[in-house]
Coordinates of C-alpha atoms in Angstrom, one line a residue:
M1 CA 125.3 91.3 76.9
S2 CA 122.0 91.3 78.9
R3 CA 121.3 94.1 81.4
F4 CA 120.9 93.6 85.1
I5 CA 117.7 95.2 86.5
D6 CA 117.1 94.9 90.2
R7 CA 114.3 97.5 90.6
T8 CA 111.4 98.4 88.4
S9 CA 107.8 99.5 88.6
L10 CA 104.9 97.4 87.2
R11 CA 101.2 98.2 86.6
V12 CA 99.1 95.1 87.2
I13 CA 95.5 94.8 86.0
A14 CA 93.4 91.8 87.0
G15 CA 90.6 90.6 84.7
Y16 CA 87.0 91.8 84.9
G17 CA 84.3 89.4 86.0
G18 CA 81.7 88.5 83.4
N19 CA 78.1 89.7 83.6
G20 CA 75.3 87.5 84.7
C21 CA 72.6 86.5 82.2
A22 CA 68.9 87.2 82.6
S23 CA 67.1 84.4 80.7
V24 CA 63.8 82.4 80.9
H25 CA 63.7 78.7 80.1
R26 CA 61.5 78.0 77.1
E27 CA 60.4 74.8 75.5
K28 CA 57.3 73.3 74.0
F29 CA 54.4 73.3 76.3
K30 CA 56.5 75.3 78.8
P31 CA 56.4 78.9 77.6
L32 CA 57.6 80.2 81.0
G33 CA 59.8 77.5 82.6
G34 CA 61.4 79.8 85.1
P35 CA 64.7 81.7 85.2
D36 CA 67.8 79.9 83.8
G37 CA 70.4 82.6 83.4
G38 CA 73.9 81.5 84.3
N39 CA 76.5 83.4 86.3
G40 CA 79.4 85.3 84.8
G41 CA 83.0 83.9 85.0
R42 CA 85.5 85.2 87.5
G43 CA 88.3 87.5 86.1
G44 CA 91.8 86.2 86.0
D45 CA 94.4 87.0 88.7
V46 CA 97.9 88.4 88.3
V47 CA 100.2 86.1 90.1
L48 CA 103.9 86.4 90.9
V49 CA 105.8 83.1 91.1
V50 CA 109.5 82.5 92.1
D51 CA 111.3 80.8 89.3
P52 CA 114.9 79.6 90.0
G53 CA 115.7 80.1 86.3
V54 CA 115.1 83.9 86.4
H55 CA 117.9 86.1 87.8
T56 CA 116.9 89.6 86.9
L57 CA 113.8 91.9 86.5
L58 CA 114.7 92.7 83.0
D59 CA 111.4 91.5 81.4
F60 CA 109.4 93.9 83.6
H61 CA 111.8 96.8 82.7
Y62 CA 110.6 96.7 79.1
R63 CA 107.0 95.6 79.8
R64 CA 105.6 97.9 82.4
Q65 CA 102.0 96.6 82.3
A66 CA 100.6 93.2 82.9
K67 CA 96.9 92.3 82.4
A68 CA 95.0 89.1 83.1
G69 CA 92.1 87.7 81.1
N70 CA 88.5 88.8 81.6
G71 CA 85.7 86.4 82.6
K72 CA 83.0 85.6 80.0
Q73 CA 79.3 86.4 80.3
G74 CA 76.8 83.8 81.5
Q75 CA 74.3 82.3 79.1
G76 CA 70.9 80.8 79.2
S77 CA 70.2 77.1 80.1
M78 CA 72.1 77.6 83.3
R79 CA 75.5 77.9 81.5
N80 CA 78.0 79.9 83.5
G81 CA 80.6 82.0 81.8
A82 CA 84.2 80.8 81.3
L83 CA 86.8 81.9 83.9
G84 CA 89.3 84.5 82.9
G85 CA 92.9 83.1 82.5
D86 CA 95.4 83.9 85.3
L87 CA 98.5 85.8 84.3
V88 CA 101.5 84.1 86.0
L89 CA 104.7 86.2 86.0
A90 CA 108.1 84.6 86.9
V91 CA 110.3 86.6 89.2
P92 CA 113.7 85.9 90.7
D93 CA 114.2 84.4 94.2
G94 CA 114.4 87.2 96.7
T95 CA 112.0 89.6 95.0
V96 CA 110.2 92.1 97.3
V97 CA 106.9 93.6 96.3
L98 CA 106.1 97.1 97.4
D99 CA 103.0 99.2 96.8
E100 CA 103.1 102.7 95.4
H101 CA 103.6 104.2 99.0
G102 CA 106.6 102.0 99.7
E103 CA 104.8 99.5 102.0
Q104 CA 106.0 95.9 101.6
L105 CA 103.3 93.6 100.3
A106 CA 105.3 90.4 100.0
D107 CA 108.8 88.9 100.3
L108 CA 109.1 86.1 97.7
V109 CA 111.7 83.6 98.9
G110 CA 111.9 80.0 97.8
A111 CA 111.2 78.3 94.5
G112 CA 107.5 78.1 93.7
T113 CA 106.4 80.8 96.2
R114 CA 103.3 82.5 94.8
F115 CA 101.7 85.9 95.5
V116 CA 98.4 87.2 94.0
V117 CA 99.4 90.8 93.4
A118 CA 96.0 91.7 91.8
A119 CA 92.8 89.6 92.3
G120 CA 90.3 89.2 89.5
G121 CA 86.8 90.6 89.8
R122 CA 83.9 88.3 90.7
G123 CA 81.4 87.3 88.1
G124 CA 77.9 88.7 88.3
L125 CA 75.0 86.4 89.3
G126 CA 72.5 85.3 86.8
N127 CA 68.7 85.6 87.4
A128 CA 68.6 81.9 88.3
A129 CA 70.8 82.6 91.3
L130 CA 68.8 85.7 92.2
A131 CA 65.4 83.9 92.3
S132 CA 63.7 83.7 95.7
T133 CA 60.3 83.1 97.1
A134 CA 59.5 86.8 96.9
R135 CA 61.1 87.2 93.5
K136 CA 60.5 84.0 91.6
A137 CA 61.4 85.3 88.1
P138 CA 63.9 88.1 88.2
G139 CA 64.1 90.1 85.0
F140 CA 67.6 91.2 85.6
A141 CA 71.1 90.0 86.4
L142 CA 74.1 91.4 88.2
N143 CA 77.2 92.9 86.4
G144 CA 80.6 91.5 86.9
E145 CA 83.1 93.4 89.1
P146 CA 86.2 95.0 87.8
G147 CA 89.5 93.4 88.8
E148 CA 92.1 95.0 91.0
E149 CA 94.4 97.6 89.4
R150 CA 97.5 98.8 91.2
E151 CA 101.0 100.1 90.7
V152 CA 103.7 98.0 92.4
V153 CA 107.5 98.2 92.7
L154 CA 109.6 95.1 92.4
E155 CA 112.9 95.0 94.1
L156 CA 115.4 92.2 93.8
R157 CA 117.4 91.5 97.0
S158 CA 119.9 88.7 96.3
L159 CA 120.0 85.6 98.6
A160 CA 123.7 85.5 99.4
D161 CA 125.3 84.1 102.6
V162 CA 128.3 86.4 102.5
G163 CA 128.4 90.0 101.3
L164 CA 131.7 91.7 100.2
I165 CA 131.9 95.4 101.0
G166 CA 134.7 97.7 100.1
F167 CA 136.0 100.8 98.2
P168 CA 136.2 100.7 94.4
S169 CA 139.2 98.7 93.2
A170 CA 139.7 97.0 96.6
G171 CA 139.7 93.6 94.9
K172 CA 136.2 92.3 95.6
S173 CA 135.6 91.0 92.1
S174 CA 139.1 89.3 92.1
L175 CA 138.2 87.7 95.5
V176 CA 134.9 86.2 94.0
A177 CA 136.8 84.9 91.0
A178 CA 139.5 83.3 93.2
L179 CA 137.0 81.6 95.5
S180 CA 134.4 80.5 93.0
S181 CA 133.8 79.7 89.3
A182 CA 132.3 83.1 88.8
R183 CA 134.1 85.3 86.3
P184 CA 133.2 88.9 86.9
K185 CA 134.8 91.8 85.0
I186 CA 138.1 92.7 86.5
A187 CA 140.1 95.9 85.6
D188 CA 142.5 98.4 87.1
Y189 CA 140.0 101.3 87.2
P190 CA 137.2 102.2 89.7
F191 CA 133.6 101.0 89.4
T192 CA 134.5 98.0 87.2
T193 CA 131.6 96.2 88.8
L194 CA 128.4 97.8 87.7
V195 CA 126.0 95.0 88.9
P196 CA 126.0 92.5 91.8
Q197 CA 128.0 89.3 91.2
L198 CA 127.2 86.0 92.9
G199 CA 129.6 83.1 93.3
V200 CA 129.2 79.7 95.0
V201 CA 132.0 78.7 97.4
S202 CA 132.8 75.3 98.9
A203 CA 134.7 74.8 102.1
G204 CA 134.9 71.2 103.1
E205 CA 131.3 69.9 103.3
S206 CA 129.9 73.4 103.5
T207 CA 128.7 75.4 100.5
F208 CA 127.6 79.0 100.5
T209 CA 127.2 81.9 98.2
V210 CA 129.2 85.2 98.1
A211 CA 127.8 88.5 96.7
D212 CA 130.0 91.2 95.3
V213 CA 128.3 94.6 95.1
P214 CA 129.7 97.8 93.4
G215 CA 132.2 99.7 95.5
L216 CA 131.2 102.2 98.2
I217 CA 132.6 105.7 98.6
P218 CA 132.1 108.4 101.3
G219 CA 128.8 110.1 100.7
A220 CA 127.1 106.9 99.2
A221 CA 124.1 107.4 101.6
E222 CA 123.5 110.7 99.7
G223 CA 123.6 109.0 96.3
R224 CA 127.3 109.3 95.4
G225 CA 128.8 106.4 93.5
L226 CA 127.0 103.2 92.6
G227 CA 127.0 101.2 95.8
L228 CA 123.9 102.8 97.2
E229 CA 121.8 101.3 94.4
F230 CA 122.9 97.8 95.2
L231 CA 123.2 97.8 99.0
R232 CA 119.8 96.0 99.2
H233 CA 121.6 92.9 97.9
I234 CA 123.5 92.5 101.2
E235 CA 120.5 92.9 103.4
R236 CA 119.9 89.1 103.6
C237 CA 123.6 88.3 104.0
A238 CA 124.6 86.3 107.1
V239 CA 128.1 87.7 107.2
L240 CA 129.7 90.9 105.9
V241 CA 133.3 90.9 104.8
H242 CA 135.2 94.2 104.6
V243 CA 137.7 93.9 101.7
V244 CA 140.3 96.5 102.5
D245 CA 142.9 97.7 100.0
C246 CA 146.3 97.8 101.7
A247 CA 148.2 98.9 98.5
T248 CA 146.2 102.0 97.6
A249 CA 148.2 105.0 96.4
E250 CA 145.5 107.6 97.2
T251 CA 146.5 110.1 99.8
G252 CA 144.6 110.3 103.1
R253 CA 143.6 106.6 102.9
D254 CA 144.6 103.7 105.1
P255 CA 142.9 100.5 106.2
V256 CA 141.6 102.0 109.5
S257 CA 140.1 105.1 107.9
D258 CA 138.6 103.0 105.0
L259 CA 136.9 100.7 107.5
D260 CA 135.5 103.6 109.5
A261 CA 134.2 105.3 106.4
L262 CA 132.5 102.1 105.2
E263 CA 130.9 101.5 108.6
A264 CA 129.7 105.1 108.7
E265 CA 128.0 104.7 105.3
L266 CA 126.3 101.4 106.4
A267 CA 125.1 103.0 109.6
R268 CA 123.6 105.9 107.7
Y269 CA 121.8 103.7 105.2
T270 CA 120.9 100.8 107.6
P271 CA 117.3 102.2 108.3
G272 CA 116.5 101.8 104.6
L273 CA 117.6 98.1 104.8
G274 CA 115.6 97.2 107.9
G275 CA 118.0 98.2 110.7
E276 CA 119.6 94.8 111.2
L277 CA 123.0 95.2 109.5
A278 CA 124.6 96.5 112.7
D279 CA 124.1 93.1 114.3
R280 CA 125.6 91.0 111.5
P281 CA 129.0 89.5 112.1
R282 CA 132.0 91.1 110.3
I283 CA 135.2 89.7 108.9
I284 CA 138.1 92.1 107.8
A285 CA 140.1 90.9 104.8
L286 CA 143.3 92.9 104.3
N287 CA 143.9 92.4 100.6
K288 CA 146.9 92.7 98.2
I289 CA 149.6 91.5 100.7
D290 CA 151.5 90.2 97.6
V291 CA 152.8 93.8 97.5
P292 CA 155.6 94.2 100.1
E293 CA 154.5 97.6 101.3
A294 CA 150.9 96.3 101.6
A295 CA 152.1 93.3 103.6
E296 CA 153.9 95.6 106.1
L297 CA 150.9 97.8 106.4
A298 CA 148.6 94.9 107.0
E299 CA 150.8 93.5 109.7
F300 CA 151.0 97.0 111.3
V301 CA 147.2 97.5 111.6
T302 CA 146.1 93.9 112.4
E303 CA 146.5 94.4 116.1
E304 CA 144.4 97.6 116.1
L305 CA 141.7 96.2 114.0
T306 CA 141.5 93.0 116.1
K307 CA 140.5 95.1 119.1
R308 CA 137.2 95.8 117.5
G309 CA 136.2 92.1 118.1
W310 CA 136.1 91.1 114.4
P311 CA 138.4 88.4 112.8
V312 CA 141.2 89.9 110.7
V313 CA 142.7 87.9 107.8
S314 CA 145.5 89.0 105.4
I315 CA 144.9 87.8 101.9
S316 CA 146.1 88.1 98.3
T317 CA 143.8 87.3 95.4
A318 CA 146.9 87.3 93.1
S319 CA 148.9 84.7 95.0
H320 CA 145.9 83.1 96.9
A321 CA 147.7 83.7 100.2
G322 CA 145.2 83.4 103.1
L323 CA 142.2 82.5 101.0
R324 CA 141.9 79.1 102.5
E325 CA 141.8 80.6 106.0
L326 CA 139.3 83.2 104.9
T327 CA 137.1 80.6 103.2
F328 CA 136.8 78.4 106.3
L329 CA 136.3 81.5 108.5
M330 CA 133.3 82.5 106.4
A331 CA 132.0 79.0 106.3
G332 CA 132.0 78.9 110.1
E333 CA 130.1 82.1 110.5
V334 CA 127.5 81.0 107.9
A335 CA 127.1 77.7 109.8
R336 CA 126.5 79.5 113.1
Y337 CA 124.0 81.7 111.4
R338 CA 122.1 78.8 109.9
A339 CA 122.1 76.9 113.2
A340 CA 120.6 79.9 115.0
L341 CA 117.7 80.1 112.5
P342 CA 114.4 78.6 113.7
P343 CA 113.4 75.4 112.0
P344 CA 111.4 75.9 108.8
E345 CA 107.7 75.6 109.1
P346 CA 105.3 74.5 106.4
T347 CA 103.4 77.3 104.7
R348 CA 100.0 77.7 106.3
L349 CA 96.9 79.3 105.0
V350 CA 95.9 82.2 107.3
L351 CA 92.2 83.1 107.4
R352 CA 91.2 86.5 108.6
P353 CA 87.4 86.6 109.0
A354 CA 85.7 90.0 109.0
A355 CA 84.7 91.4 112.4
V356 CA 81.2 90.6 113.5
G357 CA 78.8 93.3 114.6
G358 CA 79.9 96.2 112.4
T359 CA 77.6 97.9 109.9
G360 CA 80.2 97.7 107.1
F361 CA 79.6 101.2 105.9
T362 CA 79.8 104.8 107.0
V363 CA 77.6 107.9 106.2
E364 CA 79.1 111.4 106.1
S365 CA 78.3 114.8 104.7
D366 CA 79.4 115.5 101.1
P367 CA 81.8 118.5 101.2
E368 CA 81.1 119.3 97.6
L369 CA 77.3 119.1 97.5
D370 CA 75.2 121.2 99.9
G371 CA 72.9 118.8 101.7
G372 CA 74.5 115.8 100.1
F373 CA 75.9 112.6 101.7
L374 CA 78.6 110.1 101.0
V375 CA 78.2 106.4 101.7
H376 CA 81.5 104.5 102.0
G377 CA 81.6 100.7 102.5
E378 CA 82.8 97.6 100.7
K379 CA 79.3 96.1 100.3
P380 CA 77.4 99.2 99.1
E381 CA 80.0 100.2 96.6
R382 CA 80.2 96.6 95.3
W383 CA 76.4 96.4 95.0
V384 CA 76.4 99.7 93.0
R385 CA 79.0 98.4 90.6
Q386 CA 76.9 95.2 90.0
T387 CA 73.7 97.0 89.3
Q388 CA 72.2 97.4 85.8
F389 CA 70.8 100.9 86.0
N390 CA 68.9 100.6 82.8
N391 CA 66.6 98.0 84.4
D392 CA 64.1 99.3 86.9
E393 CA 63.8 95.9 88.7
A394 CA 67.6 95.8 89.2
V395 CA 67.5 99.3 90.7
G396 CA 64.7 98.2 93.0
Y397 CA 66.7 95.2 94.0
L398 CA 69.6 97.5 94.9
A399 CA 67.2 99.6 97.0
D400 CA 66.1 96.5 98.9
R401 CA 69.7 95.5 99.6
L402 CA 70.7 98.9 100.8
A403 CA 67.6 99.2 103.0
K404 CA 68.2 95.8 104.5
L405 CA 71.8 96.7 105.3
G406 CA 70.6 99.8 107.1
V407 CA 71.7 102.5 104.8
E408 CA 68.3 104.3 104.7
D409 CA 68.1 104.3 108.5
A410 CA 71.7 105.7 108.7
L411 CA 70.9 108.4 106.2
A412 CA 67.8 109.4 108.1
K413 CA 69.8 109.6 111.4
A414 CA 72.4 111.7 109.6
G415 CA 69.7 114.3 108.6
A416 CA 69.0 113.4 105.0
V417 CA 65.7 114.5 103.5
A418 CA 63.9 113.4 100.5
G419 CA 65.6 114.5 97.3
A420 CA 69.1 114.7 99.0
A421 CA 72.0 113.8 96.8
V422 CA 73.5 110.5 98.0
T423 CA 76.8 109.3 96.5
I424 CA 77.8 105.6 96.6
G425 CA 81.0 104.8 94.8
E426 CA 80.8 106.6 91.4
M427 CA 77.0 106.9 91.3
T428 CA 74.9 109.8 92.8
F429 CA 71.2 109.3 93.6
D430 CA 68.3 111.5 94.6
W431 CA 67.3 109.8 97.9
E432 CA 63.6 108.8 98.2
P433 CA 63.0 107.0 101.5
S434 CA 60.1 104.9 100.3
T435 CA 61.3 101.4 101.4
P436 CA 61.2 100.3 105.0
S437 CA 64.5 98.8 106.2
G438 CA 64.6 95.1 105.5
A439 CA 61.0 94.9 104.0
M440 CA 60.4 92.9 100.8
V441 CA 58.2 94.7 98.3
A442 CA 56.0 92.7 95.9
L443 CA 57.0 93.3 92.3
S444 CA 54.7 93.5 89.3
N445 CA 56.0 93.1 85.7
R446 CA 59.4 91.5 85.1
G447 CA 62.0 94.1 84.7
S448 CA 60.1 96.8 86.6
D449 CA 59.6 97.9 90.2
P450 CA 56.4 99.5 91.8
R451 CA 58.5 102.1 93.6
L452 CA 59.7 103.6 90.4
A453 CA 58.0 105.5 87.6
R454 CA 55.9 103.0 85.6
S455 CA 54.0 103.2 82.3
A456 CA 50.2 103.3 82.1
R457 CA 50.0 99.8 80.8
I458 CA 47.4 97.6 82.6
S459 CA 49.1 94.9 84.6
A460 CA 48.3 91.2 84.4
A461 CA 46.6 91.3 87.8
Q462 CA 44.3 94.1 86.6
R463 CA 43.4 92.2 83.5
K464 CA 42.6 89.1 85.5
T465 CA 40.3 91.1 87.9
A466 CA 38.4 92.6 84.9
K467 CA 37.9 89.1 83.4
L468 CA 36.5 87.7 86.7
A469 CA 34.2 90.7 86.9
R470 CA 32.8 90.0 83.5
R471 CA 32.2 86.4 84.3
D472 CA 30.2 87.3 87.4
G473 CA 28.1 89.8 85.4
T474 CA 29.1 92.7 87.6
E475 CA 30.2 94.6 84.6
E476 CA 26.8 94.5 82.9
Q477 CA 25.2 95.6 86.2
D478 CA 27.5 98.5 86.4
E479 CA 26.6 99.5 82.8
A480 CA 22.9 99.3 83.5
D481 CA 23.3 101.5 86.6
N482 CA 25.5 104.1 84.8
G483 CA 23.8 103.9 81.4
V484 CA 27.1 103.1 79.7
S485 CA 27.7 100.3 77.2
T486 CA 31.1 98.7 76.3
G487 CA 29.9 97.9 72.7
H488 CA 30.8 94.2 72.9
R489 CA 29.7 91.0 74.5
D490 CA 31.7 88.6 76.5
P491 CA 31.2 85.2 74.8
F492 CA 31.9 83.4 78.1
A493 CA 28.9 85.1 79.7
D494 CA 26.5 83.8 77.1
P495 CA 24.6 80.6 78.3
Q496 CA 24.9 79.2 74.8
W497 CA 28.6 78.9 75.3

């Protein structure tokens, strides 16, 4: 027998984005054909999709982690990396997604409804996409971003039109079996129903569903009994039916006190279900009138219960007395509820553009480092994650982006001095305010930056200047003036050549 699971936790991990590629196009007669590194592929998403064929969260109870595929790294010749595969998880209709703090993220109702619970990371740009007029041949690429990782709670709240509420052994399961083709477990001991049971009921041309939840007892709001765990299944019900046992042999119980106790427990637990159960229409079903004493008791309390403004019906699940009247009464309430609902609207894509005019980051003092500062913001933290810190030119590119965003000006206004520890994301830097905000700095060798420590190797520009000097004969004149000889001749300076 399969287990019924209506609440479970799940850790979802979206795929990492692939790294960009730093490559230079090479072919015959074109040794330096320009950058041609492709972009990395986007990481896969973790998606929840409502599947009518799934009725429980059992699969997630045994598999507590779900991870999507990673994007592939870009390659040369302008080849982008492959996209990471999305992980699609089927959930029952009526599943509610909560975050680790209990905030509702999504309410999945309707077959095919989709919700991206964890978005995949973006792929890093290759050096072909980073090329510009000031940086024509970048010697670096950007790293891919990690995908979202979060802990969520999945709750199943059944989509039933009518919810049956009552004490244990009140006859709720027998009522579902008598009204529909459902066959729940029925026995003469309390708490026979351990999981919610759904049945489809037809009344004339109307068809609706009935949910039977485990019995409630006084103190259920504090966790006594089993009903508290399954009250969420009646949250969406249009009508609540109180099934009252008129043939109970327990001392101190009667239909009126049972009804008051059930309403008290619902009122105490209503805030956890959204605070709307008090407005739902009620129907009182006085059950087991096939017993003579129960029939007399039902007739005695009917007038008193009617004063509450709720319909009262005497029924027997054994002899089926009063079931037809109860069925059409429930169908009428469900029809009125459906008619009061607003007409369904097609699902629309809602765009929420970011606010214009904000800096997008904040600068504050670091409480753990004396004289240090913390930079918080979506852009700076994302740029740090994308940077290859083993490449000087990539670090310089990061400095350009931060300066253009205004981070250096903000640090200076906050009182930062040269050498101050600045933390962005998971990286801590020694701040050196050498780049003007928004200014582009001419780069030298590919893979290096003039603002960083460089080797003593002569650059291409210096070699070209020396060659032109030798052609003009200035080098020989300098030797004659200084009495120094280089020990070799320039063949291009000889008239014979």
